[in-house]
XYZ file of C-alpha atoms in Angstrom:
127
model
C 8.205 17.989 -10.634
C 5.628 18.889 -13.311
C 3.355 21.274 -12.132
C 0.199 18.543 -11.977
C 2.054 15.956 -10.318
C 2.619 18.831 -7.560
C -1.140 19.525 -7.549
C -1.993 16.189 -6.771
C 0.100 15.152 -4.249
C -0.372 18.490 -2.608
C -2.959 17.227 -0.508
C -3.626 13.747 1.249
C -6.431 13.097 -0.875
C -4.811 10.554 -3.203
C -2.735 8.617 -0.533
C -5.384 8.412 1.968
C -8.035 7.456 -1.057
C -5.811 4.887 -1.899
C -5.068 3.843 1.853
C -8.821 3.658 2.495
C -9.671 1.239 -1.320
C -6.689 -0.863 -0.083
C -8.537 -1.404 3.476
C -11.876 -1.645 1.991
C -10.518 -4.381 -0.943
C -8.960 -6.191 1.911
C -12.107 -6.232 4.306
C -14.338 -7.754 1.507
C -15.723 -11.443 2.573
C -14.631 -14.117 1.005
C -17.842 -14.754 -1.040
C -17.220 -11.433 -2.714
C -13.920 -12.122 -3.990
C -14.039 -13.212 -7.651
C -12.359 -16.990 -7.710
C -12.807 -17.593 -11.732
C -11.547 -16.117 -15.076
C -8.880 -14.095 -15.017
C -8.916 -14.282 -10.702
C -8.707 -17.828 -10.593
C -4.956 -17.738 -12.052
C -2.543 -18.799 -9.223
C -1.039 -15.631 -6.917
C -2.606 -13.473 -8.320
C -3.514 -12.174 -5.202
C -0.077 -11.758 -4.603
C 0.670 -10.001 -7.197
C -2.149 -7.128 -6.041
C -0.945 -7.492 -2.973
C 2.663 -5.718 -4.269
C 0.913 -3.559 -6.213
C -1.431 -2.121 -3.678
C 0.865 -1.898 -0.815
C 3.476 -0.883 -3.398
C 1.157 2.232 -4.203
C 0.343 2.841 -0.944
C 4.053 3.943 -0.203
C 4.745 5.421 -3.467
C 1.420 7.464 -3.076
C 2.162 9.026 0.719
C 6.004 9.064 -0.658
C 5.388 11.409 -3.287
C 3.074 13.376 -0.852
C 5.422 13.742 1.095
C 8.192 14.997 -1.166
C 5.621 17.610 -2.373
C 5.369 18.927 1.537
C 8.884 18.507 2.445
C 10.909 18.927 -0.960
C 14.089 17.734 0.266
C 16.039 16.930 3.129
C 16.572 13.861 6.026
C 13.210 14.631 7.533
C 11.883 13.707 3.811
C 13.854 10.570 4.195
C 12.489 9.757 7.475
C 8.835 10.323 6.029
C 9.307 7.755 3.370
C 11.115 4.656 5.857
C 7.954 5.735 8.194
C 5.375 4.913 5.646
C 7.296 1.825 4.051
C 7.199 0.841 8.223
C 3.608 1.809 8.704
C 2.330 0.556 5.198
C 3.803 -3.101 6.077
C 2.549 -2.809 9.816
C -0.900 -2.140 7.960
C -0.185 -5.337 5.877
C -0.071 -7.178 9.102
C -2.919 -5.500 11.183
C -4.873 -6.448 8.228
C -4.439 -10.211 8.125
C -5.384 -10.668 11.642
C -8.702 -8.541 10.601
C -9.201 -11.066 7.838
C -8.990 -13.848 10.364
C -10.596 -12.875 13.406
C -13.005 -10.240 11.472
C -14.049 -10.781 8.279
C -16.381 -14.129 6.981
C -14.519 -16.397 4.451
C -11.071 -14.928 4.867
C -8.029 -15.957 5.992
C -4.378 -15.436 7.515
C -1.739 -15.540 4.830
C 1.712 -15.429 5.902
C 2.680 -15.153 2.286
C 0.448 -11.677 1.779
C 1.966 -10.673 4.756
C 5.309 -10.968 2.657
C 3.849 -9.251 -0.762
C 2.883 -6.126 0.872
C 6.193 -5.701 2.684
C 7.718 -6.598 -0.859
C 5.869 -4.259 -2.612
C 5.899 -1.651 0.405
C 10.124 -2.169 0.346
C 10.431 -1.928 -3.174
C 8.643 1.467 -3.393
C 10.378 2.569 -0.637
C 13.951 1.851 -2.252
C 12.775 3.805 -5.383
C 11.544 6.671 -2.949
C 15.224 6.596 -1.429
C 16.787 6.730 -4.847
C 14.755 9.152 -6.851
């Protein structure tokens, strides 16, 4: 790994930055969340969906393979966070409906941040 890359991920800074926007983006009320232009075009919220979850796995992943370097423990690490990143995905759409004005449940951005969770976590396993 190039010696930056290693630098980064060294610390939790990155991952839990990233764990904390994804929370934050996803606690926003409705009224906040832009509905025209470019964010009017159909799933696109799916489509962030993958890509934050996604990032979320890939982020703690790497992390992770910094700490560990190799090993079944390092495998372990990355099906834990594909696990906990989609158990987030979940937590978070109850928050939306019980918590948070003008949201919703979505059953189908429950499925885009386990897709996006999964996918990173295959090209964890493989890399």
């Amino acid at each position: 790994m190039p010696a930056l890359f290693r630098r980064i991920f060294s610390t939790k800074f990155l991952p839990l930055s990233w764990t904390i926007l994804t929370i934050a983006l996803l606690c926003l009320p409705g009224s906040m969340v832009p509905g025209n232009g470019i964010f009017a075009m159909k799933n696109l919220d799916k489509i962030v969906h993958v890509i934050l979850f996604g990032f979320n796995v890939l982020f703690w992943g790497w992390h992770f393979a910094v700490a560990e370097k190799t090993g079944k423990r390092l495998r372990s690490l990355f099906l834990a966070a594909v696990v906990l990143v989609i158990l987030l995905g979940v937590v978070m759409e109850y928050v939306q409906l019980y918590f948070i004005p003008n949201r919703s449940f979505d059953t189908w951005d429950i499925v885009a941040d386990a897709v996006g969770a999964l996918l990173a976590g295959i090209w964890l396993l493989r890399s």
